[in-house]
PDB file of C-alpha atoms in Angstrom:
ATOM      1  CA  MET A  10      66.429 130.161  62.073  1.00 56.00           C
ATOM      2  CA  GLU A  11      67.567 126.955  60.414  1.00 59.00           C
ATOM      3  CA  ALA A  12      71.193 128.018  60.866  1.00 61.00           C
ATOM      4  CA  LEU A  13      70.595 128.593  64.577  1.00 50.00           C
ATOM      5  CA  MET A  14      68.962 125.192  64.984  1.00 53.00           C
ATOM      6  CA  THR A  15      71.842 123.521  63.137  1.00 63.00           C
ATOM      7  CA  TRP A  16      74.363 125.316  65.362  1.00 47.00           C
ATOM      8  CA  LEU A  17      72.487 124.283  68.518  1.00 51.00           C
ATOM      9  CA  GLU A  18      72.187 120.702  67.366  1.00 54.00           C
ATOM     10  CA  ALA A  19      75.946 120.570  66.743  1.00 56.00           C
ATOM     11  CA  ARG A  20      76.697 122.068  70.154  1.00 55.00           C
ATOM     12  CA  LEU A  21      74.372 119.655  71.944  1.00 55.00           C
ATOM     13  CA  ALA A  22      75.427 116.560  70.020  1.00 55.00           C
ATOM     14  CA  ASP A  23      77.507 115.197  72.898  1.00 58.00           C
ATOM     15  CA  ASN A  24      74.947 116.077  75.591  1.00 62.00           C
ATOM     16  CA  SER A  25      72.590 113.247  76.456  1.00 62.00           C
ATOM     17  CA  ILE A  26      70.248 115.375  78.620  1.00 69.00           C
ATOM     18  CA  PHE A  27      69.972 118.811  77.037  1.00 70.00           C
ATOM     19  CA  THR A  28      68.965 118.036  73.475  1.00 73.00           C
ATOM     20  CA  LEU A  29      66.815 120.086  71.121  1.00 71.00           C
ATOM     21  CA  GLN A  30      63.793 118.079  72.230  1.00 77.00           C
ATOM     22  CA  THR A  31      64.562 118.682  75.913  1.00 82.00           C
ATOM     23  CA  LEU A  32      65.089 122.398  75.369  1.00 82.00           C
ATOM     24  CA  GLY A  33      61.792 122.405  73.522  1.00 84.00           C
ATOM     25  CA  TYR A  34      60.072 121.185  76.698  1.00 87.00           C
ATOM     26  CA  TYR A  35      61.693 123.993  78.661  1.00 90.00           C
ATOM     27  CA  GLY A  36      60.673 126.506  75.998  1.00 91.00           C
ATOM     28  CA  GLU A  37      57.082 125.284  76.106  1.00 93.00           C
ATOM     29  CA  GLY A  38      57.161 125.466  79.896  1.00 93.00           C
ATOM     30  CA  LEU A  39      58.549 129.004  79.787  1.00 95.00           C
ATOM     31  CA  VAL A  40      55.713 130.160  77.529  1.00 95.00           C
ATOM     32  CA  THR A  41      53.115 128.554  79.820  1.00 95.00           C
ATOM     33  CA  THR A  42      54.667 130.088  82.944  1.00 96.00           C
ATOM     34  CA  VAL A  43      54.823 133.569  81.414  1.00 96.00           C
ATOM     35  CA  GLN A  44      51.222 133.323  80.195  1.00 96.00           C
ATOM     36  CA  LEU A  45      49.964 132.157  83.577  1.00 96.00           C
ATOM     37  CA  VAL A  46      51.840 134.803  85.559  1.00 96.00           C
ATOM     38  CA  VAL A  47      51.142 137.731  83.213  1.00 96.00           C
ATOM     39  CA  LEU A  48      47.424 136.972  82.831  1.00 97.00           C
ATOM     40  CA  SER A  49      46.899 136.496  86.573  1.00 97.00           C
ATOM     41  CA  LEU A  50      48.779 139.726  87.356  1.00 96.00           C
ATOM     42  CA  ILE A  51      46.863 141.782  84.793  1.00 96.00           C
ATOM     43  CA  ILE A  52      43.437 140.493  85.845  1.00 96.00           C
ATOM     44  CA  GLY A  53      44.383 140.709  89.529  1.00 96.00           C
ATOM     45  CA  LEU A  54      45.600 144.295  89.153  1.00 95.00           C
ATOM     46  CA  VAL A  55      42.442 145.379  87.323  1.00 95.00           C
ATOM     47  CA  ALA A  56      40.304 143.796  90.069  1.00 95.00           C
ATOM     48  CA  ALA A  57      42.463 145.095  92.941  1.00 95.00           C
ATOM     49  CA  VAL A  58      42.085 148.815  92.175  1.00 93.00           C
ATOM     50  CA  PRO A  59      38.294 149.020  92.725  1.00 94.00           C
ATOM     51  CA  LEU A  60      38.579 146.525  95.597  1.00 95.00           C
ATOM     52  CA  ALA A  61      41.203 148.699  97.291  1.00 93.00           C
ATOM     53  CA  ILE A  62      38.988 151.762  96.928  1.00 91.00           C
ATOM     54  CA  ALA A  63      35.972 149.892  98.312  1.00 91.00           C
ATOM     55  CA  ARG A  64      38.142 148.403 101.080  1.00 90.00           C
ATOM     56  CA  GLY A  65      38.616 151.910 102.463  1.00 84.00           C
ATOM     57  CA  SER A  66      34.892 152.647 102.454  1.00 85.00           C
ATOM     58  CA  LYS A  67      33.302 153.866 105.681  1.00 85.00           C
ATOM     59  CA  HIS A  68      30.335 151.545 105.037  1.00 88.00           C
ATOM     60  CA  ARG A  69      31.075 148.224 106.738  1.00 89.00           C
ATOM     61  CA  TRP A  70      28.740 146.283 104.449  1.00 90.00           C
ATOM     62  CA  VAL A  71      31.093 147.300 101.616  1.00 90.00           C
ATOM     63  CA  SER A  72      34.478 146.960 103.322  1.00 91.00           C
ATOM     64  CA  LEU A  73      33.886 143.832 105.433  1.00 94.00           C
ATOM     65  CA  PRO A  74      33.333 141.332 102.567  1.00 94.00           C
ATOM     66  CA  ILE A  75      36.514 142.586 100.883  1.00 94.00           C
ATOM     67  CA  PHE A  76      38.395 142.368 104.183  1.00 94.00           C
ATOM     68  CA  PHE A  77      37.200 138.772 104.608  1.00 96.00           C
ATOM     69  CA  TYR A  78      38.221 137.882 101.043  1.00 95.00           C
ATOM     70  CA  CYS A  79      41.709 139.356 101.508  1.00 95.00           C
ATOM     71  CA  TYR A  80      42.074 137.741 104.922  1.00 95.00           C
ATOM     72  CA  VAL A  81      41.199 134.278 103.603  1.00 95.00           C
ATOM     73  CA  PHE A  82      43.375 134.376 100.480  1.00 95.00           C
ATOM     74  CA  ARG A  83      46.341 135.979 102.257  1.00 94.00           C
ATOM     75  CA  GLY A  84      46.025 133.665 105.242  1.00 95.00           C
ATOM     76  CA  THR A  85      45.942 130.324 103.412  1.00 95.00           C
ATOM     77  CA  PRO A  86      48.621 128.714 101.216  1.00 95.00           C
ATOM     78  CA  LEU A  87      48.328 129.217  97.479  1.00 95.00           C
ATOM     79  CA  LEU A  88      48.808 125.478  96.971  1.00 93.00           C
ATOM     80  CA  VAL A  89      45.701 124.734  99.069  1.00 94.00           C
ATOM     81  CA  GLN A  90      43.713 127.319  97.097  1.00 94.00           C
ATOM     82  CA  LEU A  91      44.879 125.740  93.843  1.00 94.00           C
ATOM     83  CA  TYR A  92      43.827 122.276  94.993  1.00 93.00           C
ATOM     84  CA  LEU A  93      40.420 123.502  96.182  1.00 91.00           C
ATOM     85  CA  ILE A  94      39.646 125.251  92.910  1.00 90.00           C
ATOM     86  CA  TYR A  95      41.115 122.569  90.620  1.00 89.00           C
ATOM     87  CA  TYR A  96      39.470 119.596  92.340  1.00 88.00           C
ATOM     88  CA  GLY A  97      36.462 121.439  93.765  1.00 85.00           C
ATOM     89  CA  VAL A  98      35.063 122.432  90.365  1.00 81.00           C
ATOM     90  CA  VAL A  99      34.068 118.815  89.722  1.00 73.00           C
ATOM     91  CA  PHE A 100      31.733 118.807  92.718  1.00 76.00           C
ATOM     92  CA  ILE A 101      29.601 121.722  91.509  1.00 76.00           C
ATOM     93  CA  ASP A 102      26.219 120.240  90.629  1.00 77.00           C
ATOM     94  CA  GLY A 103      25.567 120.165  86.905  1.00 76.00           C
ATOM     95  CA  ILE A 104      28.824 121.910  85.942  1.00 76.00           C
ATOM     96  CA  GLN A 105      29.888 119.063  83.656  1.00 77.00           C
ATOM     97  CA  GLU A 106      26.704 119.444  81.590  1.00 78.00           C
ATOM     98  CA  THR A 107      27.284 123.153  80.870  1.00 79.00           C
ATOM     99  CA  TRP A 108      29.530 125.000  78.439  1.00 76.00           C
ATOM    100  CA  LEU A 109      31.697 126.076  81.368  1.00 76.00           C
ATOM    101  CA  TRP A 110      33.067 122.568  81.719  1.00 77.00           C
ATOM    102  CA  VAL A 111      34.731 122.830  78.307  1.00 76.00           C
ATOM    103  CA  ILE A 112      36.798 125.681  79.765  1.00 77.00           C
ATOM    104  CA  LEU A 113      37.223 124.536  83.356  1.00 80.00           C
ATOM    105  CA  GLU A 114      38.285 120.972  82.580  1.00 81.00           C
ATOM    106  CA  LYS A 115      41.598 122.309  81.300  1.00 85.00           C
ATOM    107  CA  PRO A 116      44.035 122.681  84.222  1.00 90.00           C
ATOM    108  CA  PHE A 117      45.278 126.071  83.007  1.00 93.00           C
ATOM    109  CA  VAL A 118      41.977 127.821  83.770  1.00 92.00           C
ATOM    110  CA  PRO A 119      41.554 126.671  87.417  1.00 91.00           C
ATOM    111  CA  ALA A 120      45.220 127.551  87.996  1.00 94.00           C
ATOM    112  CA  LEU A 121      44.647 130.987  86.476  1.00 95.00           C
ATOM    113  CA  ILE A 122      41.614 131.521  88.728  1.00 94.00           C
ATOM    114  CA  ALA A 123      43.567 130.506  91.850  1.00 95.00           C
ATOM    115  CA  PHE A 124      46.554 132.696  90.962  1.00 97.00           C
ATOM    116  CA  THR A 125      44.334 135.665  90.083  1.00 96.00           C
ATOM    117  CA  LEU A 126      42.320 135.505  93.304  1.00 96.00           C
ATOM    118  CA  ASN A 127      45.507 135.205  95.342  1.00 96.00           C
ATOM    119  CA  THR A 128      47.397 138.072  93.741  1.00 96.00           C
ATOM    120  CA  ALA A 129      44.274 140.268  93.725  1.00 96.00           C
ATOM    121  CA  ALA A 130      44.004 139.863  97.507  1.00 96.00           C
ATOM    122  CA  TYR A 131      47.627 140.878  98.088  1.00 96.00           C
ATOM    123  CA  THR A 132      47.481 143.714  95.555  1.00 96.00           C
ATOM    124  CA  THR A 133      44.280 145.032  97.123  1.00 96.00           C
ATOM    125  CA  GLU A 134      46.039 145.422 100.471  1.00 94.00           C
ATOM    126  CA  ILE A 135      49.086 146.996  98.817  1.00 94.00           C
ATOM    127  CA  PHE A 136      46.978 149.616  97.073  1.00 93.00           C
ATOM    128  CA  ARG A 137      44.735 150.167 100.096  1.00 92.00           C
ATOM    129  CA  GLY A 138      47.773 151.061 102.180  1.00 91.00           C
ATOM    130  CA  ALA A 139      49.112 153.324  99.433  1.00 90.00           C
ATOM    131  CA  ILE A 140      45.760 155.103  99.068  1.00 89.00           C
ATOM    132  CA  LYS A 141      45.414 155.482 102.836  1.00 88.00           C
ATOM    133  CA  SER A 142      48.844 157.102 103.096  1.00 86.00           C
ATOM    134  CA  THR A 143      48.037 159.810 100.541  1.00 82.00           C
ATOM    135  CA  ASP A 144      49.332 163.129 101.812  1.00 82.00           C
ATOM    136  CA  ARG A 145      46.594 165.304 103.270  1.00 81.00           C
ATOM    137  CA  GLY A 146      48.080 168.312 101.510  1.00 83.00           C
ATOM    138  CA  GLU A 147      47.430 166.759  98.126  1.00 79.00           C
ATOM    139  CA  ILE A 148      43.806 166.091  99.033  1.00 80.00           C
ATOM    140  CA  GLU A 149      43.289 169.596 100.410  1.00 82.00           C
ATOM    141  CA  ALA A 150      44.833 171.107  97.288  1.00 81.00           C
ATOM    142  CA  ALA A 151      42.484 169.060  95.097  1.00 79.00           C
ATOM    143  CA  ARG A 152      39.503 170.200  97.141  1.00 81.00           C
ATOM    144  CA  ALA A 153      40.666 173.791  96.886  1.00 82.00           C
ATOM    145  CA  TYR A 154      40.564 173.448  93.111  1.00 78.00           C
ATOM    146  CA  GLY A 155      36.973 172.276  93.383  1.00 80.00           C
ATOM    147  CA  MET A 156      37.560 168.703  92.264  1.00 81.00           C
ATOM    148  CA  SER A 157      34.848 166.148  92.869  1.00 79.00           C
ATOM    149  CA  LYS A 158      35.697 162.953  94.774  1.00 80.00           C
ATOM    150  CA  GLY A 159      35.778 160.928  91.564  1.00 80.00           C
ATOM    151  CA  LEU A 160      38.004 163.429  89.757  1.00 83.00           C
ATOM    152  CA  MET A 161      40.283 163.753  92.785  1.00 85.00           C
ATOM    153  CA  LEU A 162      40.562 159.973  92.982  1.00 83.00           C
ATOM    154  CA  ARG A 163      41.418 159.667  89.305  1.00 84.00           C
ATOM    155  CA  ARG A 164      43.857 162.551  88.984  1.00 84.00           C
ATOM    156  CA  ILE A 165      45.464 162.824  92.422  1.00 84.00           C
ATOM    157  CA  VAL A 166      44.958 159.843  94.727  1.00 85.00           C
ATOM    158  CA  LEU A 167      45.396 156.870  92.381  1.00 87.00           C
ATOM    159  CA  PRO A 168      48.475 158.144  90.476  1.00 86.00           C
ATOM    160  CA  SER A 169      50.134 159.093  93.762  1.00 86.00           C
ATOM    161  CA  ALA A 170      49.203 155.763  95.363  1.00 88.00           C
ATOM    162  CA  PHE A 171      50.487 153.814  92.360  1.00 89.00           C
ATOM    163  CA  ARG A 172      53.906 155.434  92.661  1.00 87.00           C
ATOM    164  CA  ARG A 173      54.104 154.637  96.379  1.00 88.00           C
ATOM    165  CA  ALA A 174      52.887 151.064  95.845  1.00 91.00           C
ATOM    166  CA  LEU A 175      55.392 150.336  93.067  1.00 91.00           C
ATOM    167  CA  PRO A 176      58.195 148.814  95.224  1.00 90.00           C
ATOM    168  CA  ALA A 177      55.782 146.565  97.141  1.00 93.00           C
ATOM    169  CA  TYR A 178      53.986 145.566  93.943  1.00 95.00           C
ATOM    170  CA  GLY A 179      57.311 144.642  92.359  1.00 94.00           C
ATOM    171  CA  ASN A 180      57.836 142.178  95.203  1.00 94.00           C
ATOM    172  CA  GLU A 181      54.350 140.764  94.565  1.00 95.00           C
ATOM    173  CA  VAL A 182      55.179 140.207  90.872  1.00 96.00           C
ATOM    174  CA  ILE A 183      58.330 138.300  91.828  1.00 95.00           C
ATOM    175  CA  PHE A 184      56.372 136.311  94.399  1.00 95.00           C
ATOM    176  CA  MET A 185      53.820 135.297  91.762  1.00 96.00           C
ATOM    177  CA  LEU A 186      56.591 134.227  89.396  1.00 95.00           C
ATOM    178  CA  HIS A 187      58.102 131.988  92.058  1.00 94.00           C
ATOM    179  CA  ALA A 188      54.692 130.742  93.216  1.00 94.00           C
ATOM    180  CA  SER A 189      53.864 129.683  89.654  1.00 93.00           C
ATOM    181  CA  ALA A 190      56.225 126.744  90.194  1.00 93.00           C
ATOM    182  CA  ILE A 191      53.394 124.905  91.971  1.00 93.00           C
ATOM    183  CA  ALA A 192      51.236 124.909  88.819  1.00 93.00           C
ATOM    184  CA  SER A 193      52.865 121.662  87.741  1.00 91.00           C
ATOM    185  CA  VAL A 194      51.095 119.777  90.558  1.00 91.00           C
ATOM    186  CA  VAL A 195      47.859 120.020  88.543  1.00 89.00           C
ATOM    187  CA  THR A 196      49.482 118.573  85.394  1.00 86.00           C
ATOM    188  CA  ILE A 197      50.402 121.909  83.803  1.00 91.00           C
ATOM    189  CA  MET A 198      53.611 121.717  81.779  1.00 91.00           C
ATOM    190  CA  ASP A 199      55.214 124.895  83.096  1.00 92.00           C
ATOM    191  CA  LEU A 200      58.926 125.405  83.775  1.00 93.00           C
ATOM    192  CA  THR A 201      58.897 123.222  86.873  1.00 93.00           C
ATOM    193  CA  GLY A 202      56.793 120.633  85.067  1.00 92.00           C
ATOM    194  CA  ALA A 203      59.375 120.536  82.288  1.00 91.00           C
ATOM    195  CA  ALA A 204      62.147 120.043  84.846  1.00 92.00           C
ATOM    196  CA  ARG A 205      60.208 117.213  86.494  1.00 91.00           C
ATOM    197  CA  PHE A 206      59.721 115.576  83.098  1.00 88.00           C
ATOM    198  CA  VAL A 207      63.440 115.780  82.307  1.00 88.00           C
ATOM    199  CA  TYR A 208      64.288 114.435  85.754  1.00 88.00           C
ATOM    200  CA  ALA A 209      61.875 111.507  85.371  1.00 86.00           C
ATOM    201  CA  ARG A 210      63.275 110.675  81.949  1.00 85.00           C
ATOM    202  CA  PHE A 211      67.008 110.975  82.601  1.00 83.00           C
ATOM    203  CA  TYR A 212      67.170 110.623  86.417  1.00 85.00           C
ATOM    204  CA  ALA A 213      69.275 113.783  86.595  1.00 81.00           C
ATOM    205  CA  PRO A 214      67.714 115.992  89.302  1.00 84.00           C
ATOM    206  CA  PHE A 215      70.618 118.437  89.554  1.00 88.00           C
ATOM    207  CA  ASP A 216      70.834 119.076  85.818  1.00 86.00           C
ATOM    208  CA  ALA A 217      67.069 119.397  85.364  1.00 88.00           C
ATOM    209  CA  PHE A 218      66.296 121.636  88.328  1.00 92.00           C
ATOM    210  CA  LEU A 219      69.477 123.742  88.294  1.00 92.00           C
ATOM    211  CA  PHE A 220      68.727 124.655  84.686  1.00 90.00           C
ATOM    212  CA  VAL A 221      65.168 125.682  85.509  1.00 94.00           C
ATOM    213  CA  ALA A 222      66.436 127.585  88.568  1.00 94.00           C
ATOM    214  CA  ALA A 223      68.734 129.558  86.257  1.00 94.00           C
ATOM    215  CA  ILE A 224      65.738 130.444  84.054  1.00 94.00           C
ATOM    216  CA  TYR A 225      63.742 131.646  87.071  1.00 96.00           C
ATOM    217  CA  LEU A 226      66.771 133.656  88.194  1.00 96.00           C
ATOM    218  CA  CYS A 227      67.032 135.384  84.813  1.00 95.00           C
ATOM    219  CA  LEU A 228      63.302 136.188  84.839  1.00 96.00           C
ATOM    220  CA  THR A 229      63.597 137.578  88.380  1.00 96.00           C
ATOM    221  CA  PHE A 230      66.498 139.847  87.442  1.00 96.00           C
ATOM    222  CA  ALA A 231      64.532 141.077  84.412  1.00 96.00           C
ATOM    223  CA  ILE A 232      61.562 141.964  86.637  1.00 95.00           C
ATOM    224  CA  LEU A 233      63.853 143.684  89.159  1.00 95.00           C
ATOM    225  CA  TYR A 234      65.427 145.739  86.374  1.00 94.00           C
ATOM    226  CA  LEU A 235      62.014 146.729  85.013  1.00 93.00           C
ATOM    227  CA  PHE A 236      60.710 147.906  88.395  1.00 92.00           C
ATOM    228  CA  ARG A 237      63.960 149.678  89.221  1.00 90.00           C
ATOM    229  CA  TYR A 238      63.582 151.551  85.942  1.00 90.00           C
ATOM    230  CA  LEU A 239      59.946 152.418  86.702  1.00 88.00           C
ATOM    231  CA  GLU A 240      60.836 153.572  90.210  1.00 85.00           C
ATOM    232  CA  LYS A 241      63.633 155.719  88.834  1.00 84.00           C
ATOM    233  CA  ARG A 242      61.262 157.372  86.353  1.00 80.00           C
ATOM    234  CA  LEU A 243      58.152 157.702  88.506  1.00 76.00           C
ATOM    235  CA  LEU A 244      59.831 158.525  91.843  1.00 68.00           C
ATOM    236  CA  ALA A 245      62.465 160.913  90.472  1.00 61.00           C
ATOM    237  CA  HIS A 246      60.769 163.856  92.202  1.00 57.00           C
ATOM    238  CA  LEU A 247      61.553 162.312  95.605  1.00 55.00           C
ATOM    239  CA  LYS A 248      65.325 162.506  95.111  1.00 58.00           C
ATOM    240  CA  PRO A 249      67.064 165.247  97.068  1.00 53.00           C
ATOM    241  CA  ALA A 250      68.147 168.286  95.073  1.00 51.00           C
ATOM    242  CA  GLY A 251      71.582 167.816  93.566  1.00 52.00           C
ATOM    243  CA  GLY A 252      71.473 164.036  94.221  1.00 49.00           C
TER     244      GLY A 252
END
C-alpha cells in the first residue's frame, strides 16, 4: 500500500489539481454515493415486493393508498422530495427533543429516506406490471398441482415476475445512481459534492466535473454488465433453440 501511495504521489507531483488529497475527497465521495445508492435500493426493493402484491389487490382500501403513494412519488421531482424531507423534519413538533433527532439531524438519513421512498415507488410499479403479466398457463398449472395462493406466489409468480422485471429494474438502478448526484445539495459529500469542492478550490470546472463524470460512467458500465449477466443467466430459457 505504501508503495502504491508513493507511486501515485510521484505521478501526481506536477499536477496542481489532482493530488493525493484531492483524490481522497473523490474516494470519500465514492464511498458515500455507493452507500446511499445501495442502501436505498435494498430497502426500496424489500418494501416494493409486498407493496406490488398489495397494489394488485381487488380490495380498493388496500390498493388505493399504494396507488396514491406511487403516483405522488413518481409524479414529483426527487429533488423536491429531498428538500421536503430534509428541511421538513425540523418542523415536526417535539422532534428535536427525542432520540430521533440524533439520527435525523445528519443529512445522510433524510437523503436515504427520500431516495428509498422514491425508488420503492418506481420498483413497486415495475413489479406490479411483471406480476400482472404472469402467464395464465403457469397459474393454472400451479392450481392443478394443488398449490395454495401463498405457495403459488412464492414459487411461481414472484420468481417469474422477477425475471421479467430484471431489465426494467436495471434501468431503475442506473437512474438511482445518476439521481444520487443531487445529494450534495443537502451538504452530503458524495461524488458530485467532491467535484464541487474541487471546483470551488481550484476554479477548474472542466477538470473537476469531467473526472467525476468518468467515475459515474464506469459505475454505470459496471451495473450494465452485472444486469446483462443476470439476464443472460435467468432468461436463458427464452432464447430460441440453437441460438
